[in-house]
Every structure is written in structure tokens, then in C-alpha cells.
Amino acid sequence: MRSDTFGITVENISVTYSNAHLALYNASCYVQPGTITGLVGPNGGGKSTLFKTIMGFISPNQGRVHIDGLSIKMAQKRQLMAYVPQADDVDWNFPVSVGDVVMMGRYGYMNMLRIPGREDRKQVAESLDRVGMADFRHRQIGELSGGQKKRAFLARAMAQNSRVILLDEPFTGVDVKTEKRIVNLLLQLRDEGHTILVSTHDLASISTFCDRTVLLNRTVLAEGQTADTFTDENLSMTFGGMPLKGLSSHASTLSSPVKPSYE
Amino acid sequence: MNSPMAQLPLLDPMVQWLLEPLQAGFMVKALWVSAFVGTVCAVLSCYITLKGWSLMGDAVSHAVVPGVVVAYALGLPFALGAFVFGFGATVIIGYVKSQTRLKEDAVIGVIFTGFFAFGLVLATKIPSNVDLFHILFGNVLGISPSDIIQTLIAGTTTLVVILLRRKDLLLFCFDPNHAKAIGLNTQLMYYTLLSVLALTIVTALQTAGIVLVVAMLVTPGATAYLLTDRFDHMLAISVATSVVSCILGTYLSYHLDMPTGGTIVVLMTILFAVAMIFAPKYGILSQKLNRHLPGAETRST
Ligand SMILES: Nc1ncnc2c1ncn2[C@@H]1O[C@H](COP(=O)(O)OP(=O)(O)OP(=O)(O)O)[C@@H](O)[C@H]1O
Ligand SMILES: [Mg+2]
């Protein structure tokens, strides 16, 4: 029924890895267009797996994904999807510069030889500027700090100019200032109409920028407006058994229907 | 400088060392064929080292043996048999890996040795005038015109394919997920890279031979990787070290009566060792020195 709606529709996904580990089962959720949706769950809860399924990197053994009503393949062909990988999925010793990486975001718009045109160069320069990495464009990608690496790949996603952007743990290992900066960029991108799905372990910051939240532990346990979803009960269900003292104090303030300050 | 050939003996020994072999037609051929092969191998080796496919290169090179034997027996071009079996082996490797819980290196090890052994058995049982020693170790000094043509076709095809797809292939090596995300057919690129790998091995077969071809496919790229952080520089350095090794190796093998393939590979390995020790940024020496400087940046593992 949702295959003609915008946003990301995940219907009843199950993923089994080759070692027979069932990483996700019957996971369904909906990411509204033009929102930032936070994806929260414990380590091994299947966040990256869900991302890779949505991006079409792994194929689920059951279920379907639609992006703006299109199949994953069609969405890829139309440059609708960008992905910012978790840092350990990248070969940092590869002989490419920051500028090269960001330019890769433009390949989908170029002819077969991938010779950048004026528009491509402009987009790359703008994206680098917006993430504050213009001075680093000739650096080899391994020679960056953790936060700079994240920003470089965010710039690639921005240069791609795709409607949907998925970010896998963009805040891991970055300092408060860089996190703020990335959050601000995400808010800007949302206001420009992008649909953003972001996984994070920083539960405290979720209510400050995520319009909606999806709680995931091998399946989707709860989803909806952050204020409604981010409750004590839901969190302890998601993180099961984990002492939630520190979190619940956040969660209880969050569960009150205060609008995040950014809105 | 422009001294006519008649004055050859008067030239200084170095020049004579270089010019004298050129009077033999087979040496002229051997020199430019090996320089061509060196170029093709060097270009591909940049992709192979970055993709981590060295073992795959070794596998393909060994897997071509039965193809060469069958081709000779049927009177077909050796390149055809070699390509079919080399590429076929990679497809089988991919299939077996996807159907079993074995790790890729185990699958590669099983399949290529199986192909290789099958080729050895075939070579002794199928009546043909194929010289097993030449397949195994190459014979560029005695290369026949038809072999040259096959080498040229395989090598040129490789260069053209890589030239046209070089950006996509590089992206595929670096970040196949992103390649997929922007709608590229990564399955097709996987098989494209495998087929140019098989074609390159066909190209180098007559020069280096099956046993040593993997060195030509890996060493130039590995050497260049130690010397630069930019892919275009890596390509240039790889080609330069490879072509120098091929030409000098062919000369040395002529003058000192050594096996050509072996001599070329020894030179490549020497260049690699020099780069490994003296590379300005990633060499052992500079890493040792940098370790004592505060704030020195190194490519960490
Ligand atoms: N390639 C793989 N092969 C086999 N099992 C895998 C693979 N990738 C992930 N898994 C398993 O699937 C489960 C979900 O992993 P996933 O990476 O999706 O978790 P995550 O929520 O992203 O965790 P984290 O917060 O640590 O990033 C884990 O139990 C993991 O061990
Ligand atoms: Mg993860």
C-alpha cells in the first residue's frame, strides 16, 4: 500500500548472514520524507544490517524496501540514495584524496568516462566548504582525524545531492564541537528537503535533532515521534537488562511533549 | 652520437651493450614485446594490489595451463584456451565460495591447484608439441609471430577496457558499496576486473611464464603503492618500474644467458626492496626516523 508513498518504507525484513546468524527478523518501519529519523539500538542490534539492506548492499531473505515508492535499484539509478559508512568499513590507506572521494559522489551524474564538468566541480567545492574541509581536499584520506574523516564522507553524500541520506554512526569518536557541526548540517539538509536516517549511540542528543526515532534490537521495537517513542519503557525494552539509570533521567524529560529546541 | 652501425665497435662499451643485441631480429621483438607486457601488467597491478586480489592473480595464472594444452592440441590460439580456463576458474571460485562456508583463500587454493594439476596431467597425455617448460617459465626470446599477435590483442584489449572504465574500477576497488549506491552494476565490474585479469595473464604468459606472471601482476603496483598517495602517480611509477625491469631484464638475460622471465622478476623485486627501504614516506628508513619526530604522520596499519 505504501509503494507509492515518499520516504523509506521497510516491510517485514529478515536478514540471515552466511554464518546462519539471524540479524534482523520481521523488521518494518517507515521513514518520513523530509525528517531526521534516529535509529537506536544496542551493539549488534542490527542497525548497520538495516542500513545495508535499505541501501541494497545485502539482500534480505524476506521483505521489501521502497525508496520514494521505487525499488532500491531504481532509486540507486536515479541518485536518490547516499550512504555515509561506519568508519571501519573504509580502507583508509587507499591512495585517494579527500577531493577524489567527494568527487565520487558525482560519478552518477557524469558520462561513462567520469570526467567532471563545471557543475560537478562546483558541487564538490561547495560540499567541502559546507563541512569545513576545503583546506583538506588534497590530503590522502587516511591522514585525517576521526571527525574530519566523517565530514569528508558527509561531503560526498552532499555532493551526491540525493533525496535520502543514511549515516551509520556519524558521531562515534568525534568531539562535542564536531558533533554539533554535523548535527547542524543534518538539520540544514533536512530543511532543504532531504530525508535522513542516522544511527547513533549518543542517546542524550537524539531529542535535540531527531524528529522521529526507530528503536531496533533485531527487529523494530518502537517507532514514531521522538517524544513519544523515547520512553523509559521502550528504552529498557530495547537495551534489555542494561542499567538505565543514566538514560532514564534523559528519557523521562524527553517523554514529555516538549518540542526539540531546533524546531 | 649518430654514428653509423659500421662504427659500432668504436662506441663506448655501454652503448654497445645496448645496441649490439638489436642486430638480432628476435631481440628487437623480445624487447618491445616485453616492454608492452610490462606496461599492461603494471597498469593492472595497481588495481590488483589495491583490491587485494594478488592470490586471485596467482590462481588464474595457474588455472590457464589446461587451457593452453587443449588449445595447442586442437590447433586453436593459445590465448583463447588460456582465457577460457583462467576466467572459468574465477567463476568457479566465486560459485564454490558462495555455496560453501569456506573462506575465499581456501577455495582459491583448492581450485587453482586442481586446474594446474589437471593441466600437467593433460600435457603429458595429449599428444601435442606444446613445450611444458615454455608454458611454465615463458620464452620471450623465441616468441613466434602468431604468439606476438595474440599477446598484442589480449594486452590492447586490457588497456582499452581499463582506460574506459578506470574511474569506475578504482571506485569499485575503494568502495564497492558506494559504487552500488550510485547505481553502478558492481557485479559487472567484478567480472570485468576478473576478465582483464585473465587477459593480462594471457598477455604475460609468453614473457614471464605461468609461475612468475603473478610477480609482474603484483610487484610493480606494490612498489608504487609504497611511493605515493595518489593513484595517477601510482600508475606512472608502476609502469615505469615495470618497463625498466622488463627491458633491462631482457638485455641481461641475453648477455648473461639467463632466463628472461626470471631476470625481469628479480629486477622488479630489487626495485621493490629499494622502495620498501628508502621510500620517502612509507619506507622503513623514513618510518624509523619519523618515529622519533613529534607529530610525524605515518600511514598506520
Ligand atoms: N558480515 C557479517 N557476517 C556475519 N554476521 C554479521 C555480519 N555483519 C554483522 N553480523 C552480525 O549481525 C548482527 C547485527 O550486526 P550489525 O552490524 O547490524 O549491528 P549494529 O547494530 O550496527 O551494531 P554496532 O552498534 O556495533 O555497529 C551482529 O550480531 C553481528 O555479529
Ligand atoms: Mg553498526
Coordinates of C-alpha atoms and ligand atoms in Angstrom, one line a residue:
Chain A
M1 CA 0.0 0.0 0.0
R2 CA 2.9 2.2 0.6
S3 CA 4.8 1.6 -2.5
D4 CA 3.6 4.9 -4.0
T5 CA 4.5 7.0 -0.9
F6 CA 7.6 9.1 -0.4
G7 CA 10.2 8.3 2.3
I8 CA 11.7 4.9 3.1
T9 CA 9.3 2.0 3.6
V10 CA 10.8 -1.1 5.2
E11 CA 8.3 -4.0 5.1
N12 CA 8.9 -7.1 7.1
I13 CA 12.6 -7.5 6.5
S14 CA 14.5 -10.6 7.7
V15 CA 18.3 -10.9 7.2
T16 CA 20.4 -14.0 7.8
Y17 CA 24.1 -13.8 7.4
S18 CA 26.1 -16.7 5.8
N19 CA 27.0 -17.9 9.2
A20 CA 23.3 -18.6 9.8
H21 CA 23.0 -15.7 12.2
L22 CA 19.6 -14.1 12.1
A23 CA 20.5 -10.4 12.4
L24 CA 17.0 -9.0 11.7
Y25 CA 13.6 -10.6 11.7
N26 CA 10.2 -9.1 10.6
A27 CA 11.5 -5.6 10.8
S28 CA 9.2 -3.0 9.5
C29 CA 9.4 0.8 9.7
Y30 CA 8.7 3.9 7.8
V31 CA 11.0 6.9 7.5
Q32 CA 9.0 10.0 6.7
P33 CA 10.3 12.3 3.9
G34 CA 11.9 15.5 5.0
T35 CA 12.6 14.4 8.5
I36 CA 15.6 13.3 10.5
T37 CA 15.0 9.8 11.9
G38 CA 17.3 8.4 14.6
L39 CA 18.0 4.7 14.6
V40 CA 18.8 3.4 18.1
G41 CA 19.7 0.0 19.4
P42 CA 22.4 -1.9 21.2
N43 CA 25.7 -3.1 19.6
G44 CA 24.8 -6.0 17.3
G45 CA 21.2 -4.9 17.3
G46 CA 21.2 -4.8 13.5
K47 CA 21.5 -1.1 12.8
S48 CA 24.2 -1.5 10.2
T49 CA 22.4 -4.5 8.8
L50 CA 19.2 -2.5 8.3
F51 CA 21.2 0.3 6.6
K52 CA 22.9 -2.1 4.3
T53 CA 19.5 -3.7 3.5
I54 CA 18.0 -0.3 2.7
M55 CA 20.9 0.6 0.5
G56 CA 20.7 -2.8 -1.3
F57 CA 24.2 -3.9 -0.2
I58 CA 22.8 -7.1 1.2
S59 CA 19.6 -8.7 0.1
P60 CA 17.1 -9.8 2.8
N61 CA 15.7 -13.3 2.8
Q62 CA 12.3 -11.8 3.1
G63 CA 10.6 -8.5 3.0
R64 CA 10.8 -5.4 0.8
V65 CA 12.2 -1.9 0.8
H66 CA 10.9 1.1 -1.2
I67 CA 12.5 4.4 -1.5
D68 CA 10.1 7.2 -2.5
G69 CA 7.9 4.4 -3.9
L70 CA 10.7 3.0 -6.0
S71 CA 12.6 -0.3 -5.8
I72 CA 16.1 0.0 -4.4
K73 CA 17.7 -0.5 -7.8
M74 CA 15.6 2.3 -9.4
A75 CA 16.3 4.6 -6.5
Q76 CA 20.1 4.0 -7.0
K77 CA 19.9 4.6 -10.7
R78 CA 18.1 7.9 -10.0
Q79 CA 20.7 9.0 -7.5
L80 CA 18.2 9.0 -4.7
M81 CA 20.4 7.4 -2.1
A82 CA 23.6 8.3 -0.3
Y83 CA 25.3 6.4 2.4
V84 CA 27.9 7.5 4.9
P85 CA 29.6 4.3 6.1
Q86 CA 30.7 3.4 9.6
A87 CA 34.4 4.3 9.8
D88 CA 35.7 0.7 10.0
D89 CA 34.2 -0.1 6.6
V90 CA 36.7 2.1 4.8
D91 CA 40.2 1.3 3.5
W92 CA 41.9 4.4 4.9
N93 CA 45.2 3.5 3.2
F94 CA 43.8 3.8 -0.3
P95 CA 45.6 6.3 -2.5
V96 CA 42.8 8.8 -2.9
S97 CA 42.5 12.3 -1.6
V98 CA 39.6 13.9 0.1
G99 CA 38.7 15.7 -3.1
D100 CA 38.7 12.5 -5.0
V101 CA 36.4 10.9 -2.5
V102 CA 33.9 13.7 -2.7
M103 CA 34.1 13.7 -6.5
M104 CA 33.0 10.0 -6.3
G105 CA 29.6 11.4 -5.1
R106 CA 29.2 12.9 -8.6
Y107 CA 30.0 9.9 -10.7
G108 CA 26.4 9.0 -11.1
Y109 CA 25.8 12.3 -12.9
M110 CA 28.8 12.0 -15.3
N111 CA 29.3 10.3 -18.6
M112 CA 30.9 6.9 -18.8
L113 CA 34.5 8.2 -18.6
R114 CA 33.6 10.1 -15.4
I115 CA 35.2 13.4 -16.5
P116 CA 34.0 16.0 -14.1
G117 CA 32.2 19.0 -15.6
R118 CA 31.8 22.5 -14.1
E119 CA 28.7 21.6 -12.2
D120 CA 30.5 18.6 -10.6
R121 CA 33.4 20.7 -9.6
K122 CA 31.1 23.3 -8.1
Q123 CA 29.1 20.8 -6.1
V124 CA 32.3 19.3 -4.8
A125 CA 33.8 22.6 -3.7
E126 CA 30.5 23.6 -2.1
S127 CA 30.2 20.4 -0.2
L128 CA 33.7 20.6 1.1
D129 CA 33.1 24.2 2.1
R130 CA 29.9 23.3 4.0
V131 CA 31.6 20.6 6.0
G132 CA 34.6 22.9 6.6
M133 CA 37.0 20.6 4.8
A134 CA 38.0 22.8 1.8
D135 CA 41.6 23.1 3.1
F136 CA 42.0 19.3 3.2
R137 CA 40.9 18.5 -0.3
H138 CA 44.4 17.3 -1.4
R139 CA 45.0 15.2 1.8
Q140 CA 45.2 11.5 1.5
I141 CA 42.0 10.2 3.3
G142 CA 44.0 8.3 5.9
E143 CA 45.7 11.5 7.1
L144 CA 42.6 12.9 8.7
S145 CA 41.3 12.8 12.3
G146 CA 38.2 10.8 13.0
G147 CA 35.9 13.8 12.8
Q148 CA 37.5 15.0 9.6
K149 CA 37.0 11.6 8.0
K150 CA 33.3 11.7 8.9
R151 CA 33.0 15.1 7.4
A152 CA 34.7 14.1 4.2
F153 CA 32.2 11.3 3.7
L154 CA 29.4 13.5 4.6
A155 CA 30.6 15.9 2.0
R156 CA 30.5 13.1 -0.6
A157 CA 26.9 12.3 0.4
M158 CA 26.1 16.0 0.0
A159 CA 27.8 16.3 -3.4
Q160 CA 25.6 13.4 -4.5
N161 CA 22.6 15.6 -3.8
S162 CA 20.4 12.6 -3.2
R163 CA 17.0 12.8 -1.6
V164 CA 17.8 10.2 1.0
I165 CA 20.9 10.1 3.2
L166 CA 21.8 7.3 5.5
L167 CA 24.5 7.9 8.1
D168 CA 25.9 5.0 10.1
E169 CA 27.1 6.3 13.5
P170 CA 28.5 9.6 12.3
F171 CA 29.1 10.7 15.9
T172 CA 31.3 7.8 17.1
G173 CA 34.6 9.1 18.1
V174 CA 34.0 12.8 17.4
D175 CA 34.2 15.6 19.9
V176 CA 31.3 17.7 21.0
K177 CA 32.1 20.5 18.6
T178 CA 32.3 18.3 15.6
E179 CA 29.1 16.6 16.6
K180 CA 27.3 19.9 16.9
R181 CA 28.6 20.8 13.5
I182 CA 27.4 17.6 11.9
V183 CA 24.1 17.9 13.6
N184 CA 23.7 21.4 12.2
L185 CA 24.5 20.2 8.7
L186 CA 21.9 17.5 9.1
L187 CA 19.3 20.0 10.2
Q188 CA 20.1 22.2 7.2
L189 CA 19.9 19.2 4.9
R190 CA 16.5 18.3 6.3
D191 CA 15.3 21.8 5.8
E192 CA 16.4 21.6 2.2
G193 CA 14.1 18.6 1.9
H194 CA 16.4 15.6 2.4
T195 CA 15.2 12.5 4.2
I196 CA 17.8 11.5 6.8
L197 CA 18.2 8.2 8.7
V198 CA 21.0 8.3 11.2
S199 CA 22.1 5.6 13.7
T200 CA 23.8 6.7 16.9
H201 CA 24.7 5.6 20.4
D202 CA 24.5 9.1 21.7
L203 CA 21.1 8.7 23.3
A204 CA 21.3 12.1 25.0
S205 CA 21.5 14.1 21.8
I206 CA 18.7 12.3 20.0
S207 CA 15.9 14.5 21.2
T208 CA 17.9 17.6 20.1
F209 CA 17.8 16.9 16.4
C210 CA 15.8 13.7 15.6
D211 CA 12.2 14.3 14.6
R212 CA 11.5 10.7 14.8
T213 CA 13.1 7.6 16.3
V214 CA 13.2 4.0 15.5
L215 CA 14.2 1.6 18.3
L216 CA 15.9 -1.6 16.9
N217 CA 17.0 -4.7 18.6
R218 CA 17.0 -7.5 15.9
T219 CA 13.5 -6.2 15.0
V220 CA 11.8 -2.8 15.2
L221 CA 10.5 -2.5 18.7
A222 CA 9.1 1.0 18.5
E223 CA 8.9 3.9 16.1
G224 CA 7.3 7.3 16.0
Q225 CA 7.8 10.9 17.1
T226 CA 10.9 11.1 19.2
A227 CA 9.0 12.5 22.2
D228 CA 6.5 9.6 22.1
T229 CA 9.0 6.8 21.3
F230 CA 11.9 7.7 23.5
T231 CA 10.3 6.5 26.7
D232 CA 11.8 4.6 29.7
E233 CA 9.8 1.6 28.9
N234 CA 10.8 1.5 25.3
L235 CA 14.4 2.0 26.0
S236 CA 14.6 -0.7 28.6
M237 CA 12.8 -3.0 26.2
T238 CA 15.4 -2.2 23.5
F239 CA 18.5 -2.3 25.6
G240 CA 17.1 -5.1 27.8
G241 CA 18.7 -5.8 31.2
M242 CA 21.0 -2.8 30.8
P243 CA 21.0 -0.5 33.9
L244 CA 19.2 2.5 32.6
K245 CA 19.7 4.9 35.5
G246 CA 21.6 7.5 33.5
L247 CA 19.4 7.2 30.4
S248 CA 16.1 7.2 32.1
S249 CA 16.6 10.6 33.5
H250 CA 17.1 11.8 30.0
A251 CA 14.3 9.7 28.8
S252 CA 11.8 11.0 31.3
T253 CA 12.5 14.6 30.3
L254 CA 12.2 13.5 26.7
S255 CA 9.0 11.7 27.0
S256 CA 7.3 14.9 28.0
P257 CA 5.9 16.5 24.9
V258 CA 8.4 19.4 24.6
K259 CA 9.4 20.2 21.1
P260 CA 13.1 19.9 20.4
S261 CA 14.8 23.4 20.6
Y262 CA 15.7 23.3 16.9
E263 CA 12.2 23.3 15.7
Chain B
M1 CA 76.2 10.3 -31.4
N2 CA 74.7 9.5 -34.8
S3 CA 77.5 7.1 -35.6
P4 CA 76.6 4.6 -38.3
M5 CA 76.4 1.0 -37.5
A6 CA 79.8 0.4 -39.1
Q7 CA 81.5 2.2 -36.2
L8 CA 79.8 0.1 -33.6
P9 CA 83.0 -1.4 -32.2
L10 CA 84.4 2.0 -31.5
L11 CA 81.4 3.1 -29.4
D12 CA 81.8 3.0 -25.7
P13 CA 81.0 -0.4 -24.2
M14 CA 77.8 0.7 -22.5
V15 CA 76.2 1.8 -25.8
Q16 CA 77.5 -1.3 -27.5
W17 CA 76.0 -3.4 -24.7
L18 CA 72.6 -1.8 -25.6
L19 CA 72.9 -1.7 -29.4
E20 CA 74.6 -5.0 -30.3
P21 CA 71.7 -7.2 -29.3
L22 CA 69.4 -5.2 -31.6
Q23 CA 71.1 -6.6 -34.6
A24 CA 69.4 -9.9 -33.8
G25 CA 65.8 -9.6 -35.0
F26 CA 64.5 -11.8 -32.2
M27 CA 66.0 -9.4 -29.6
V28 CA 64.2 -6.4 -31.1
K29 CA 61.0 -8.3 -30.9
A30 CA 61.6 -9.6 -27.4
L31 CA 62.4 -6.1 -26.2
W32 CA 59.3 -4.4 -27.4
V33 CA 57.1 -7.3 -26.5
S34 CA 58.4 -7.4 -23.0
A35 CA 58.0 -3.6 -22.7
F36 CA 54.4 -3.9 -23.9
V37 CA 53.7 -6.7 -21.5
G38 CA 55.4 -4.8 -18.7
T39 CA 53.1 -1.8 -19.4
V40 CA 49.9 -3.9 -19.4
C41 CA 50.8 -5.8 -16.2
A42 CA 51.8 -2.6 -14.4
V43 CA 48.6 -0.9 -15.1
L44 CA 46.5 -3.8 -13.9
S45 CA 48.8 -4.4 -10.9
C46 CA 47.7 -1.1 -9.4
Y47 CA 44.1 -2.3 -9.3
I48 CA 45.0 -5.8 -8.2
T49 CA 47.1 -4.7 -5.3
L50 CA 44.5 -2.2 -4.1
K51 CA 41.7 -4.7 -4.5
G52 CA 43.7 -7.3 -2.6
W53 CA 43.5 -9.8 -5.4
S54 CA 47.1 -11.0 -5.6
L55 CA 46.1 -14.5 -4.7
M56 CA 43.4 -14.4 -7.3
G57 CA 46.1 -13.5 -9.9
D58 CA 48.2 -16.5 -8.9
A59 CA 45.1 -18.7 -9.1
V60 CA 44.2 -17.5 -12.6
S61 CA 47.7 -17.9 -13.9
H62 CA 47.9 -21.5 -12.8
A63 CA 44.4 -22.3 -13.9
V64 CA 45.2 -21.5 -17.6
V65 CA 47.6 -24.5 -18.0
P66 CA 44.9 -27.0 -19.2
G67 CA 43.5 -24.3 -21.5
V68 CA 46.9 -23.8 -23.2
V69 CA 47.4 -27.5 -23.6
V70 CA 43.9 -28.1 -25.0
A71 CA 44.3 -25.1 -27.3
Y72 CA 47.6 -26.4 -28.7
A73 CA 46.1 -29.9 -29.1
L74 CA 43.1 -28.6 -31.1
G75 CA 45.2 -26.1 -33.1
L76 CA 43.4 -23.1 -31.5
P77 CA 45.2 -19.9 -30.4
F78 CA 46.7 -20.4 -27.0
A79 CA 45.2 -17.2 -25.8
L80 CA 41.7 -18.4 -26.3
G81 CA 42.2 -21.6 -24.3
A82 CA 44.1 -19.7 -21.6
F83 CA 41.4 -17.1 -21.3
V84 CA 38.6 -19.5 -21.1
F85 CA 40.2 -21.6 -18.4
G86 CA 41.6 -18.7 -16.5
F87 CA 38.3 -16.8 -16.4
G88 CA 36.3 -20.1 -15.9
A89 CA 38.4 -20.8 -12.8
T90 CA 37.5 -17.4 -11.3
V91 CA 33.8 -18.1 -11.9
I92 CA 34.1 -21.5 -10.3
I93 CA 35.9 -19.9 -7.4
G94 CA 33.1 -17.4 -6.9
Y95 CA 30.5 -20.1 -7.1
V96 CA 32.1 -22.5 -4.7
K97 CA 32.7 -19.7 -2.2
S98 CA 29.0 -18.7 -2.3
Q99 CA 27.9 -22.3 -1.9
T100 CA 30.2 -23.3 1.0
R101 CA 31.3 -21.9 4.3
L102 CA 34.9 -21.9 3.2
K103 CA 37.0 -18.8 3.3
E104 CA 38.0 -17.4 -0.1
D105 CA 41.7 -18.2 0.2
A106 CA 40.9 -21.9 0.8
V107 CA 38.6 -22.0 -2.2
I108 CA 41.2 -20.3 -4.4
G109 CA 43.8 -22.8 -3.1
V110 CA 41.7 -25.8 -3.9
I111 CA 40.5 -24.7 -7.3
F112 CA 43.7 -23.4 -8.9
T113 CA 45.9 -26.2 -7.8
G114 CA 43.3 -28.6 -9.2
F115 CA 43.3 -26.8 -12.5
F116 CA 47.1 -26.7 -12.6
A117 CA 47.4 -30.4 -11.8
F118 CA 44.9 -31.2 -14.4
G119 CA 46.9 -29.2 -16.9
L120 CA 50.1 -31.1 -16.1
V121 CA 48.4 -34.4 -16.5
L122 CA 46.8 -33.3 -19.8
A123 CA 50.2 -32.1 -21.1
T124 CA 51.8 -35.5 -20.8
K125 CA 48.8 -37.4 -22.1
I126 CA 47.5 -35.3 -25.0
P127 CA 49.8 -35.6 -28.0
S128 CA 50.8 -32.0 -29.0
N129 CA 54.1 -30.2 -29.5
V130 CA 53.4 -28.0 -26.5
D131 CA 56.6 -27.4 -24.5
L132 CA 55.5 -27.5 -20.9
F133 CA 58.7 -25.8 -19.8
H134 CA 57.9 -22.8 -22.0
I135 CA 54.4 -22.5 -20.6
L136 CA 55.7 -22.6 -17.1
F137 CA 58.6 -20.2 -17.5
G138 CA 58.0 -18.2 -20.6
N139 CA 60.1 -17.9 -23.7
V140 CA 60.0 -14.3 -25.0
L141 CA 63.3 -14.7 -26.8
G142 CA 61.8 -17.4 -29.0
I143 CA 58.3 -15.9 -29.3
S144 CA 56.5 -16.7 -32.6
P145 CA 54.7 -14.2 -34.8
S146 CA 51.3 -15.7 -34.0
D147 CA 52.1 -15.6 -30.3
I148 CA 53.0 -11.9 -30.6
I149 CA 49.7 -11.2 -32.3
Q150 CA 47.8 -12.9 -29.6
T151 CA 49.8 -11.1 -26.9
L152 CA 49.1 -7.8 -28.6
I153 CA 45.3 -8.4 -28.9
A154 CA 45.0 -9.5 -25.3
G155 CA 47.1 -6.7 -24.0
T156 CA 45.5 -4.0 -26.1
T157 CA 42.0 -5.2 -25.1
T158 CA 43.0 -5.0 -21.4
L159 CA 44.4 -1.4 -21.8
V160 CA 41.4 -0.2 -23.7
V161 CA 38.9 -1.7 -21.1
I162 CA 40.9 -0.2 -18.2
L163 CA 41.2 3.2 -19.9
L164 CA 37.5 3.4 -20.5
R165 CA 36.5 2.1 -17.0
R166 CA 39.4 3.3 -14.9
K167 CA 37.4 5.6 -12.6
D168 CA 34.7 3.1 -12.0
L169 CA 37.2 0.3 -11.5
L170 CA 39.0 2.4 -9.0
L171 CA 35.8 3.2 -7.2
F172 CA 34.9 -0.5 -7.2
C173 CA 38.2 -1.3 -5.5
F174 CA 37.9 1.5 -3.0
D175 CA 34.2 1.5 -2.1
P176 CA 32.0 -1.1 -3.9
N177 CA 29.1 -0.1 -1.7
H178 CA 29.2 3.5 -2.9
A179 CA 29.5 2.2 -6.4
K180 CA 26.3 0.2 -5.9
A181 CA 24.6 3.2 -4.2
I182 CA 25.1 5.4 -7.2
G183 CA 23.6 2.7 -9.5
L184 CA 26.7 1.1 -11.0
N185 CA 26.5 -2.6 -11.8
T186 CA 29.1 -3.9 -9.3
Q187 CA 28.5 -7.5 -10.4
L188 CA 29.5 -6.5 -13.9
M189 CA 32.6 -4.6 -12.6
Y190 CA 33.6 -7.6 -10.6
Y191 CA 33.6 -9.8 -13.8
T192 CA 35.2 -7.0 -15.8
L193 CA 38.1 -6.9 -13.4
L194 CA 38.4 -10.6 -13.4
S195 CA 38.3 -10.8 -17.2
V196 CA 41.0 -8.2 -17.6
L197 CA 43.0 -10.0 -15.0
A198 CA 42.7 -13.2 -17.1
L199 CA 43.6 -11.2 -20.3
T200 CA 46.6 -9.7 -18.6
I201 CA 47.8 -13.2 -17.7
V202 CA 47.4 -14.3 -21.2
T203 CA 49.4 -11.3 -22.3
A204 CA 52.3 -12.1 -20.0
L205 CA 52.3 -15.8 -20.5
Q206 CA 54.9 -15.8 -23.2
T207 CA 57.2 -13.4 -21.4
A208 CA 57.1 -14.5 -17.8
G209 CA 55.5 -17.9 -17.8
I210 CA 52.8 -19.1 -15.5
V211 CA 54.9 -19.5 -12.4
L212 CA 56.3 -15.9 -12.5
V213 CA 53.4 -14.0 -14.0
V214 CA 51.9 -13.2 -10.7
A215 CA 55.1 -11.2 -9.8
M216 CA 54.5 -9.0 -12.8
L217 CA 50.9 -8.5 -11.7
V218 CA 51.7 -7.6 -8.2
T219 CA 55.2 -6.3 -7.7
P220 CA 55.0 -3.0 -9.8
G221 CA 51.8 -2.0 -8.1
A222 CA 53.1 -2.9 -4.7
T223 CA 56.3 -0.9 -5.3
A224 CA 54.4 2.1 -6.5
Y225 CA 52.0 1.9 -3.6
L226 CA 54.9 2.4 -1.2
L227 CA 56.0 5.5 -3.0
T228 CA 52.9 7.7 -3.4
D229 CA 49.4 8.6 -2.1
R230 CA 48.0 9.5 -5.5
F231 CA 46.5 7.0 -7.8
D232 CA 47.7 8.7 -11.0
H233 CA 51.3 8.8 -9.7
M234 CA 50.9 5.2 -8.6
L235 CA 50.1 4.2 -12.2
A236 CA 53.0 6.1 -13.6
I237 CA 55.5 4.7 -11.1
S238 CA 54.2 1.2 -11.6
V239 CA 54.5 1.4 -15.4
A240 CA 58.0 3.0 -15.1
T241 CA 59.4 0.4 -12.8
S242 CA 57.8 -2.4 -14.7
V243 CA 59.0 -1.3 -18.2
V244 CA 62.5 -0.6 -16.9
S245 CA 62.7 -4.1 -15.3
C246 CA 61.3 -5.7 -18.5
I247 CA 63.8 -4.0 -20.9
L248 CA 66.8 -4.3 -18.6
G249 CA 65.9 -7.9 -17.8
T250 CA 65.6 -8.9 -21.4
Y251 CA 69.1 -7.3 -22.1
L252 CA 70.6 -9.0 -19.1
S253 CA 69.1 -12.4 -20.0
Y254 CA 70.6 -12.0 -23.5
H255 CA 74.1 -11.0 -22.4
L256 CA 74.4 -13.3 -19.4
D257 CA 72.4 -16.2 -20.8
M258 CA 69.8 -16.2 -18.0
P259 CA 66.0 -17.0 -18.2
T260 CA 64.2 -13.8 -19.3
G261 CA 61.2 -14.1 -17.1
G262 CA 63.3 -14.8 -14.0
T263 CA 65.6 -12.0 -14.7
I264 CA 62.8 -9.5 -15.1
V265 CA 61.1 -10.6 -11.9
V266 CA 64.4 -10.4 -10.0
L267 CA 64.9 -6.8 -11.1
M268 CA 61.3 -5.9 -10.1
T269 CA 61.9 -7.4 -6.7
I270 CA 65.1 -5.5 -6.3
L271 CA 63.2 -2.2 -7.1
F272 CA 60.5 -3.2 -4.6
A273 CA 63.1 -3.8 -1.9
V274 CA 64.7 -0.4 -2.6
A275 CA 61.3 1.3 -2.4
M276 CA 60.5 -0.6 0.8
I277 CA 63.7 0.6 2.5
F278 CA 64.1 4.1 1.0
A279 CA 60.6 5.3 0.1
P280 CA 60.3 8.9 1.3
K281 CA 57.2 8.5 3.4
Y282 CA 56.4 4.8 3.8
G283 CA 59.9 3.4 3.6
I284 CA 61.3 1.5 6.5
L285 CA 64.1 4.1 7.0
S286 CA 61.8 7.1 7.0
Q287 CA 59.3 5.5 9.3
K288 CA 62.1 4.7 11.7
L289 CA 63.3 8.3 11.5
N290 CA 59.8 9.8 11.8
R291 CA 59.1 7.8 14.8
H292 CA 61.4 10.0 16.7
L293 CA 59.9 13.2 15.5
P294 CA 57.0 14.5 17.4
G295 CA 53.8 14.8 15.4
A296 CA 55.1 12.8 12.5
E297 CA 52.3 11.3 10.4
T298 CA 52.6 7.8 9.1
R299 CA 50.2 5.6 7.3
S300 CA 49.2 3.4 10.1
T301 CA 48.1 -0.2 9.7
Ligands
LIG1 N1 29.1 -9.9 7.6 C1 28.6 -10.5 8.7 N2 28.6 -11.8 8.8 C2 28.0 -12.4 9.8 N3 27.4 -11.8 10.8 C3 27.3 -10.5 10.8 C4 27.9 -9.7 9.7 N4 27.7 -8.4 9.9 C5 27.0 -8.4 11.1 N5 26.8 -9.6 11.6 C6 26.1 -9.9 12.8 O1 24.8 -9.4 12.7 C7 24.4 -8.7 13.9 C8 24.0 -7.3 13.7 O2 25.1 -6.6 13.3 P1 25.1 -5.0 12.9 O3 26.5 -4.7 12.4 O4 24.0 -4.8 12.0 O5 24.9 -4.4 14.3 P2 24.9 -2.8 14.7 O6 23.6 -2.6 15.4 O7 25.3 -2.0 13.6 O8 26.0 -2.8 15.9 P3 27.0 -1.6 16.2 O9 26.3 -0.7 17.1 O10 28.1 -2.4 17.0 O11 27.5 -1.0 15.0 C9 25.6 -8.9 14.9 O12 25.3 -9.9 15.8 C10 26.7 -9.2 14.0 O13 27.6 -10.1 14.7
MG2 MG 26.9 -0.8 13.1

